[in-house]
């Protein structure tokens, strides 16, 4: 009996010790989250004797910077993504990406009156926009065109997902634009306001009009018609900030080597306190490197002597860009290979870095000093974060 009592005491002691250990681990985890310091390191520091607590870390919504956003430079499904699939037999888009696009389209292109007439072209297109299956979307678009041969939404979807070349895409988009502008469909004046399926038909038609111009601008950019692309991107930027067409505008102006206009766009959208995208941050670095010209190989060590103000500003912009998205530098320096950019990116994530480098690497290669300075500075910038 005494031996059984001894065994029970050992079991109880084990449970108690396990409970104490688990409590300490949970408390240590809480200290890491709330005060950014280990509980055991706090005990060793001696501050607990004077009951001096570390300053509580600000719990602002840091994760809001890492939101999922539609890639403003996304490619065309039919003439680019699908052609990649035909050649490589690999799918560049995930199911999750396609579903997000269907959600975006249903928010932008579906209005409250679409269900008033079942079987109509508008009702068929509402079903098409909500579907994430390309084959079903294309089939419904063709059915809508049977009922209305100039239906702009149906032509827009076919331009995006059925056309096999950029030229064919451009032709369908122009046909959709002409059908929308010459028809009696109401179009609301003023800037675009996206409110989802509760919006009116006039608001929806305005969104389709601006969206067609945005994609026409991308067709013009791909075909080398840079002035037309810049003109369209400026219109879309003015009418619908939701599409983030200023990033398309920046890329087109860089291709034209119109650096003064690029700087004007950056000064409007760049906020030193809260960078909005990798495109803005790294384009700012690119322009500073260009203005600095041929630079010595600098690092982010601000304490070394002989550093000019131009170098300090350049290195500070690199540090800021790397802090916002550290993945971009590896793609620009071609230390990591990348694939086709997705339709949606995570801000400050690897997908945003892929999307930026895919379109902007050519611009960095045209300014030799930019890649040199980035090569010798980005790792040090990460170390100083």
Short mmCIF file of C-alpha atoms in Angstrom, two decimals:
data_model
loop_
_atom_site.label_atom_id
_atom_site.label_comp_id
_atom_site.label_asym_id
_atom_site.label_seq_id
_atom_site.Cartn_x
_atom_site.Cartn_y
_atom_site.Cartn_z
CA UNK A 1 0.00 0.00 0.00
CA UNK A 2 2.87 2.35 0.85
CA UNK A 3 4.42 1.59 -2.53
CA UNK A 4 1.16 2.45 -4.33
CA UNK A 5 0.89 5.75 -2.44
CA UNK A 6 4.48 6.56 -3.44
CA UNK A 7 3.71 5.91 -7.13
CA UNK A 8 0.58 8.10 -6.95
CA UNK A 9 2.62 10.92 -5.38
CA UNK A 10 5.17 10.71 -8.20
CA UNK A 11 2.40 10.86 -10.81
CA UNK A 12 0.80 13.88 -9.12
CA UNK A 13 4.17 15.60 -8.90
CA UNK A 14 4.75 14.98 -12.62
CA UNK A 15 1.36 16.49 -13.47
CA UNK A 16 2.06 19.54 -11.30
CA UNK A 17 5.48 20.11 -12.86
CA UNK A 18 4.03 19.69 -16.35
CA UNK A 19 1.34 22.24 -15.52
CA UNK A 20 3.86 24.74 -14.17
CA UNK A 21 6.07 24.28 -17.24
CA UNK A 22 3.11 24.78 -19.60
CA UNK A 23 2.07 27.93 -17.71
CA UNK A 24 5.58 29.37 -17.96
CA UNK A 25 5.70 28.65 -21.71
CA UNK A 26 2.34 30.35 -22.25
CA UNK A 27 3.43 33.37 -20.22
CA UNK A 28 6.69 33.54 -22.15
CA UNK A 29 4.73 33.51 -25.40
CA UNK A 30 2.52 36.33 -24.12
CA UNK A 31 5.58 38.42 -23.17
CA UNK A 32 7.02 37.92 -26.64
CA UNK A 33 3.77 39.12 -28.23
CA UNK A 34 2.96 42.00 -25.84
CA UNK A 35 6.40 43.31 -24.87
CA UNK A 36 8.70 41.87 -27.55
CA UNK A 37 10.91 40.29 -24.88
CA UNK A 38 11.25 36.80 -23.44
CA UNK A 39 9.91 36.33 -19.90
CA UNK A 40 13.09 34.51 -18.89
CA UNK A 41 15.26 37.28 -20.35
CA UNK A 42 13.17 39.77 -18.36
CA UNK A 43 13.81 37.80 -15.17
CA UNK A 44 17.56 37.73 -15.85
CA UNK A 45 17.60 41.49 -16.48
CA UNK A 46 16.69 42.19 -12.84
CA UNK A 47 13.90 44.63 -13.75
CA UNK A 48 11.33 42.40 -12.04
CA UNK A 49 12.91 43.33 -8.67
CA UNK A 50 11.89 46.98 -9.11
CA UNK A 51 8.59 45.91 -10.68
CA UNK A 52 9.62 47.79 -13.84
CA UNK A 53 7.72 46.43 -16.82
CA UNK A 54 9.04 46.91 -20.35
CA UNK A 55 7.13 49.28 -22.59
CA UNK A 56 4.22 47.51 -24.17
CA UNK A 57 4.59 47.09 -27.91
CA UNK A 58 2.09 48.91 -30.09
CA UNK A 59 -0.48 46.45 -31.37
CA UNK A 60 -1.52 48.35 -34.45
CA UNK A 61 -2.98 46.44 -37.35
CA UNK A 62 0.36 45.53 -38.88
CA UNK A 63 -1.16 42.73 -40.92
CA UNK A 64 -3.26 45.25 -42.85
CA UNK A 65 -0.14 46.02 -44.92
CA UNK A 66 -0.05 42.38 -46.05
CA UNK A 67 -3.46 42.40 -47.72
CA UNK A 68 -4.29 40.59 -50.94
CA UNK A 69 -4.71 42.96 -53.86
CA UNK A 70 -5.43 42.60 -57.56
CA UNK A 71 -2.23 42.84 -59.59
CA UNK A 72 -2.60 46.04 -61.67
CA UNK A 73 -0.14 44.63 -64.23
CA UNK A 74 -1.84 41.24 -64.54
CA UNK A 75 -1.69 39.53 -67.92
CA UNK A 76 -4.53 38.46 -70.20
CA UNK A 77 -5.79 34.95 -69.56
CA UNK A 78 -6.40 33.93 -73.14
CA UNK A 79 -3.54 35.58 -75.01
CA UNK A 80 -0.85 35.20 -72.32
CA UNK A 81 -1.60 32.84 -69.44
CA UNK A 82 -3.24 30.20 -71.66
CA UNK A 83 -0.49 30.44 -74.27
CA UNK A 84 2.00 29.66 -71.50
CA UNK A 85 -0.08 26.59 -70.63
CA UNK A 86 -0.10 25.43 -74.25
CA UNK A 87 3.69 25.62 -74.46
CA UNK A 88 4.67 24.27 -71.03
CA UNK A 89 1.57 22.23 -70.10
CA UNK A 90 1.64 24.01 -66.73
CA UNK A 91 -1.03 26.24 -65.22
CA UNK A 92 0.35 29.62 -64.07
CA UNK A 93 -2.82 30.50 -62.13
CA UNK A 94 -4.08 28.73 -59.04
CA UNK A 95 -7.71 27.92 -58.32
CA UNK A 96 -7.58 30.40 -55.45
CA UNK A 97 -6.42 33.13 -57.83
CA UNK A 98 -9.24 32.40 -60.27
CA UNK A 99 -11.84 32.47 -57.49
CA UNK A 100 -10.56 35.82 -56.28
CA UNK A 101 -10.86 37.19 -59.81
CA UNK A 102 -14.44 35.93 -60.02
CA UNK A 103 -15.18 37.73 -56.74
CA UNK A 104 -13.62 40.94 -58.08
CA UNK A 105 -15.63 40.75 -61.29
CA UNK A 106 -18.89 40.04 -59.49
CA UNK A 107 -18.32 43.12 -57.33
CA UNK A 108 -17.49 45.38 -60.28
CA UNK A 109 -19.71 44.10 -63.10
CA UNK A 110 -22.91 42.88 -61.43
CA UNK A 111 -25.73 45.29 -60.55
CA UNK A 112 -29.02 45.08 -58.72
CA UNK A 113 -31.19 44.94 -61.85
CA UNK A 114 -29.46 41.94 -63.49
CA UNK A 115 -31.93 39.47 -61.97
CA UNK A 116 -35.05 41.37 -63.09
CA UNK A 117 -35.13 39.60 -66.47
CA UNK A 118 -34.03 35.94 -66.18
CA UNK A 119 -32.42 34.64 -69.34
CA UNK A 120 -31.48 38.12 -70.58
CA UNK A 121 -27.96 39.01 -71.66
CA UNK A 122 -27.34 40.90 -68.41
CA UNK A 123 -28.53 37.94 -66.32
CA UNK A 124 -26.31 35.55 -68.26
CA UNK A 125 -23.30 37.82 -67.77
CA UNK A 126 -24.02 38.08 -64.05
CA UNK A 127 -23.72 34.29 -63.86
CA UNK A 128 -20.57 34.39 -65.99
CA UNK A 129 -18.83 36.94 -63.77
CA UNK A 130 -19.61 34.89 -60.64
CA UNK A 131 -18.17 31.68 -62.10
CA UNK A 132 -14.49 30.80 -61.65
CA UNK A 133 -14.49 28.29 -64.53
CA UNK A 134 -13.14 29.83 -67.72
CA UNK A 135 -15.03 27.45 -70.03
CA UNK A 136 -18.35 28.25 -68.35
CA UNK A 137 -17.64 31.99 -68.43
CA UNK A 138 -16.86 31.90 -72.15
CA UNK A 139 -19.95 29.79 -72.92
CA UNK A 140 -22.25 32.17 -71.06
CA UNK A 141 -20.67 35.14 -72.84
CA UNK A 142 -21.43 33.61 -76.23
CA UNK A 143 -25.02 32.99 -75.14
CA UNK A 144 -25.28 36.66 -74.11
CA UNK A 145 -23.97 37.75 -77.52
CA UNK A 146 -26.71 35.71 -79.21
CA UNK A 147 -29.28 37.86 -77.39
CA UNK A 148 -27.30 41.11 -77.78
CA UNK A 149 -24.52 41.03 -80.41
CA UNK A 150 -22.94 44.24 -79.10
CA UNK A 151 -23.14 43.46 -75.38
CA UNK A 152 -20.02 45.18 -73.96
CA UNK A 153 -19.61 42.94 -70.90
CA UNK A 154 -19.68 39.78 -73.02
CA UNK A 155 -17.13 41.20 -75.46
CA UNK A 156 -14.94 42.26 -72.53
CA UNK A 157 -14.92 38.76 -71.04
CA UNK A 158 -14.15 37.14 -74.41
CA UNK A 159 -11.30 39.61 -74.93
CA UNK A 160 -9.88 38.65 -71.56
CA UNK A 161 -10.27 34.89 -71.67
CA UNK A 162 -10.91 33.58 -75.20
CA UNK A 163 -8.77 35.77 -77.50
CA UNK A 164 -5.48 34.02 -78.28
CA UNK A 165 -3.38 37.06 -79.26
CA UNK A 166 -3.00 40.59 -77.94
CA UNK A 167 -4.12 41.96 -81.33
CA UNK A 168 -7.33 39.92 -81.13
CA UNK A 169 -7.83 41.07 -77.54
CA UNK A 170 -7.39 44.68 -78.61
CA UNK A 171 -9.96 44.27 -81.38
CA UNK A 172 -12.61 42.81 -79.06
CA UNK A 173 -12.01 45.52 -76.47
CA UNK A 174 -12.42 48.25 -79.08
CA UNK A 175 -15.63 46.59 -80.26
CA UNK A 176 -16.89 46.54 -76.66
CA UNK A 177 -15.94 50.19 -76.15
CA UNK A 178 -17.73 51.23 -79.33
CA UNK A 179 -20.83 49.24 -78.37
CA UNK A 180 -20.93 50.86 -74.94
CA UNK A 181 -20.39 54.43 -76.16
CA UNK A 182 -22.85 54.27 -79.08
CA UNK A 183 -25.63 52.37 -77.32
CA UNK A 184 -28.42 53.82 -75.19
CA UNK A 185 -27.03 52.25 -72.03
CA UNK A 186 -26.95 54.77 -69.18
CA UNK A 187 -23.50 55.74 -67.88
CA UNK A 188 -23.13 57.63 -64.63
CA UNK A 189 -20.99 60.80 -64.77
CA UNK A 190 -18.04 61.53 -62.52
CA UNK A 191 -15.52 59.17 -60.91
CA UNK A 192 -16.23 55.49 -60.39
CA UNK A 193 -17.71 54.34 -57.09
CA UNK A 194 -17.76 50.55 -56.59
CA UNK A 195 -20.45 49.38 -54.16
CA UNK A 196 -21.00 45.79 -55.31
CA UNK A 197 -24.20 44.13 -56.50
CA UNK A 198 -26.35 46.94 -55.04
CA UNK A 199 -25.05 49.42 -57.61
CA UNK A 200 -27.22 50.75 -60.42
CA UNK A 201 -26.88 49.80 -64.07
CA UNK A 202 -25.48 53.26 -64.86
CA UNK A 203 -22.72 52.84 -62.26
CA UNK A 204 -21.93 49.34 -63.53
CA UNK A 205 -21.68 50.60 -67.11
CA UNK A 206 -19.31 53.35 -66.00
CA UNK A 207 -17.09 50.73 -64.34
CA UNK A 208 -17.08 48.61 -67.51
CA UNK A 209 -16.17 51.68 -69.57
CA UNK A 210 -13.20 52.54 -67.36
CA UNK A 211 -12.12 48.88 -67.14
CA UNK A 212 -12.12 48.53 -70.95
CA UNK A 213 -9.96 51.65 -71.25
CA UNK A 214 -7.57 50.22 -68.65
CA UNK A 215 -7.15 46.96 -70.56
CA UNK A 216 -6.90 48.83 -73.87
CA UNK A 217 -4.03 50.76 -72.33
CA UNK A 218 -2.31 47.48 -71.51
CA UNK A 219 -2.84 46.28 -75.09
CA UNK A 220 -1.32 49.52 -76.38
CA UNK A 221 1.65 49.10 -74.02
CA UNK A 222 2.27 45.54 -75.21
CA UNK A 223 2.09 46.61 -78.86
CA UNK A 224 4.52 49.49 -78.34
CA UNK A 225 1.97 52.31 -78.63
CA UNK A 226 3.29 54.05 -75.54
CA UNK A 227 1.65 57.47 -75.99
CA UNK A 228 -1.79 55.89 -76.33
CA UNK A 229 -1.10 53.72 -73.29
CA UNK A 230 -0.05 56.70 -71.16
CA UNK A 231 -3.12 58.69 -72.24
CA UNK A 232 -5.48 55.84 -71.30
CA UNK A 233 -3.74 55.13 -68.00
CA UNK A 234 -4.02 58.79 -67.01
CA UNK A 235 -7.76 58.70 -67.70
CA UNK A 236 -8.24 55.51 -65.69
CA UNK A 237 -6.13 56.84 -62.80
CA UNK A 238 -8.35 59.92 -62.67
CA UNK A 239 -11.67 58.07 -62.95
CA UNK A 240 -11.04 54.91 -60.88
CA UNK A 241 -8.25 54.81 -58.26
CA UNK A 242 -9.48 51.33 -57.28
CA UNK A 243 -7.71 49.79 -60.30
CA UNK A 244 -4.29 51.22 -59.24
CA UNK A 245 -3.61 52.21 -62.84
CA UNK A 246 -0.91 54.63 -61.63
CA UNK A 247 1.39 51.60 -61.48
CA UNK A 248 0.68 50.91 -65.15
CA UNK A 249 1.36 54.59 -65.82
CA UNK A 250 4.71 54.45 -64.01
CA UNK A 251 5.84 51.41 -66.01
CA UNK A 252 4.81 52.94 -69.35
CA UNK A 253 6.57 56.23 -68.55
CA UNK A 254 9.73 54.31 -67.60
CA UNK A 255 9.62 52.56 -70.96
CA UNK A 256 9.42 55.99 -72.61
CA UNK A 257 12.33 57.14 -70.38
CA UNK A 258 10.14 60.05 -69.33
CA UNK A 259 11.66 60.19 -65.85
CA UNK A 260 10.34 63.67 -65.04
CA UNK A 261 6.73 62.50 -65.37
CA UNK A 262 7.54 59.37 -63.37
CA UNK A 263 8.77 61.59 -60.55
CA UNK A 264 5.53 63.59 -60.68
CA UNK A 265 3.48 60.41 -60.33
CA UNK A 266 5.65 59.22 -57.43
CA UNK A 267 5.35 62.56 -55.63
CA UNK A 268 1.57 62.18 -55.76
CA UNK A 269 1.36 58.57 -54.55
CA UNK A 270 4.51 58.19 -52.47
CA UNK A 271 4.06 58.60 -48.73
CA UNK A 272 7.19 58.47 -46.59
CA UNK A 273 5.20 57.23 -43.62
CA UNK A 274 3.32 54.42 -45.36
CA UNK A 275 4.58 53.06 -48.70
CA UNK A 276 1.73 51.78 -50.80
CA UNK A 277 3.46 49.26 -53.07
CA UNK A 278 6.78 47.79 -54.14
CA UNK A 279 6.40 49.62 -57.44
CA UNK A 280 6.45 53.03 -55.76
CA UNK A 281 9.28 52.19 -53.33
CA UNK A 282 11.66 50.60 -55.81
CA UNK A 283 10.91 53.08 -58.60
CA UNK A 284 11.92 55.80 -56.17
CA UNK A 285 15.23 53.96 -55.67
CA UNK A 286 15.66 53.66 -59.43
CA UNK A 287 15.21 57.39 -60.02
CA UNK A 288 17.58 58.31 -57.19
CA UNK A 289 20.22 55.97 -58.59
CA UNK A 290 19.81 57.50 -62.02
CA UNK A 291 20.12 61.05 -60.69
CA UNK A 292 23.21 60.07 -58.70
CA UNK A 293 24.90 58.76 -61.85
CA UNK A 294 28.00 56.62 -61.49
CA UNK A 295 28.35 56.05 -57.76
CA UNK A 296 31.05 54.39 -55.65
CA UNK A 297 30.00 51.12 -54.10
CA UNK A 298 28.20 52.29 -50.98
CA UNK A 299 26.64 50.41 -48.11
CA UNK A 300 24.08 51.33 -45.51
CA UNK A 301 26.78 52.15 -42.96
CA UNK A 302 25.86 55.76 -42.23
CA UNK A 303 28.85 56.27 -39.91
CA UNK A 304 31.52 56.07 -42.55
CA UNK A 305 33.06 59.34 -43.69
CA UNK A 306 32.81 61.03 -47.06
CA UNK A 307 29.18 60.17 -47.75
CA UNK A 308 27.42 62.76 -49.89
CA UNK A 309 23.81 63.84 -49.43
CA UNK A 310 22.88 62.15 -52.71
CA UNK A 311 24.33 58.86 -51.47
CA UNK A 312 22.58 59.21 -48.13
CA UNK A 313 19.23 59.78 -49.82
CA UNK A 314 19.81 56.84 -52.15
CA UNK A 315 20.80 54.47 -49.35
CA UNK A 316 17.88 55.65 -47.22
CA UNK A 317 15.47 54.93 -50.10
CA UNK A 318 17.00 51.45 -50.52
CA UNK A 319 16.55 50.75 -46.81
CA UNK A 320 12.95 51.90 -46.98
CA UNK A 321 12.22 49.79 -50.08
CA UNK A 322 13.86 46.68 -48.59
CA UNK A 323 11.94 47.20 -45.36
CA UNK A 324 8.67 47.35 -47.29
CA UNK A 325 9.39 44.26 -49.42
CA UNK A 326 12.74 42.47 -48.98
CA UNK A 327 11.94 39.89 -51.68
CA UNK A 328 12.15 42.29 -54.62
CA UNK A 329 15.93 42.76 -54.49
CA UNK A 330 16.64 39.06 -55.04
CA UNK A 331 14.48 39.01 -58.17
CA UNK A 332 15.98 42.22 -59.55
CA UNK A 333 19.49 40.84 -58.97
CA UNK A 334 18.36 37.57 -60.59
CA UNK A 335 19.30 35.56 -57.53
CA UNK A 336 15.87 33.93 -57.69
CA UNK A 337 14.02 32.84 -60.82
CA UNK A 338 10.43 33.93 -61.31
CA UNK A 339 7.41 32.74 -63.27
CA UNK A 340 4.46 34.59 -64.73
CA UNK A 341 2.99 37.05 -62.22
CA UNK A 342 -0.33 36.03 -60.64
CA UNK A 343 -3.61 37.92 -60.95
CA UNK A 344 -3.49 38.73 -57.23
CA UNK A 345 -0.53 39.57 -55.02
CA UNK A 346 0.11 39.83 -51.31
CA UNK A 347 1.37 43.30 -50.49
CA UNK A 348 4.94 43.12 -49.12
CA UNK A 349 5.07 39.44 -50.08
CA UNK A 350 6.92 37.28 -52.57
CA UNK A 351 4.10 37.38 -55.12
CA UNK A 352 4.28 41.19 -55.25
CA UNK A 353 8.03 40.93 -55.78
CA UNK A 354 7.51 38.55 -58.72
CA UNK A 355 4.92 40.86 -60.28
CA UNK A 356 7.18 43.91 -59.93
CA UNK A 357 10.38 42.28 -61.20
CA UNK A 358 8.58 40.66 -64.15
CA UNK A 359 7.74 44.07 -65.62
CA UNK A 360 10.48 46.32 -64.20
CA UNK A 361 13.70 44.32 -64.45
CA UNK A 362 14.27 45.70 -67.96
CA UNK A 363 14.15 49.26 -66.61
CA UNK A 364 16.71 48.48 -63.90
CA UNK A 365 19.08 46.95 -66.44
CA UNK A 366 19.01 50.20 -68.41
CA UNK A 367 20.48 52.06 -65.41
CA UNK A 368 23.68 50.20 -64.54
CA UNK A 369 24.44 52.07 -61.33
CA UNK A 370 21.04 51.14 -59.86
CA UNK A 371 21.71 47.39 -59.86
CA UNK A 372 25.26 47.91 -58.59
CA UNK A 373 24.15 49.93 -55.58
CA UNK A 374 21.26 47.57 -54.88
CA UNK A 375 23.65 44.60 -55.01
CA UNK A 376 25.97 46.07 -52.37
CA UNK A 377 23.27 47.55 -50.14
CA UNK A 378 20.21 45.34 -49.84
CA UNK A 379 21.69 42.70 -47.51
CA UNK A 380 23.05 45.38 -45.20
CA UNK A 381 19.65 47.08 -45.29
CA UNK A 382 18.00 43.85 -44.11
CA UNK A 383 20.58 43.53 -41.31
CA UNK A 384 19.69 47.03 -40.07
CA UNK A 385 15.93 46.43 -39.95
#
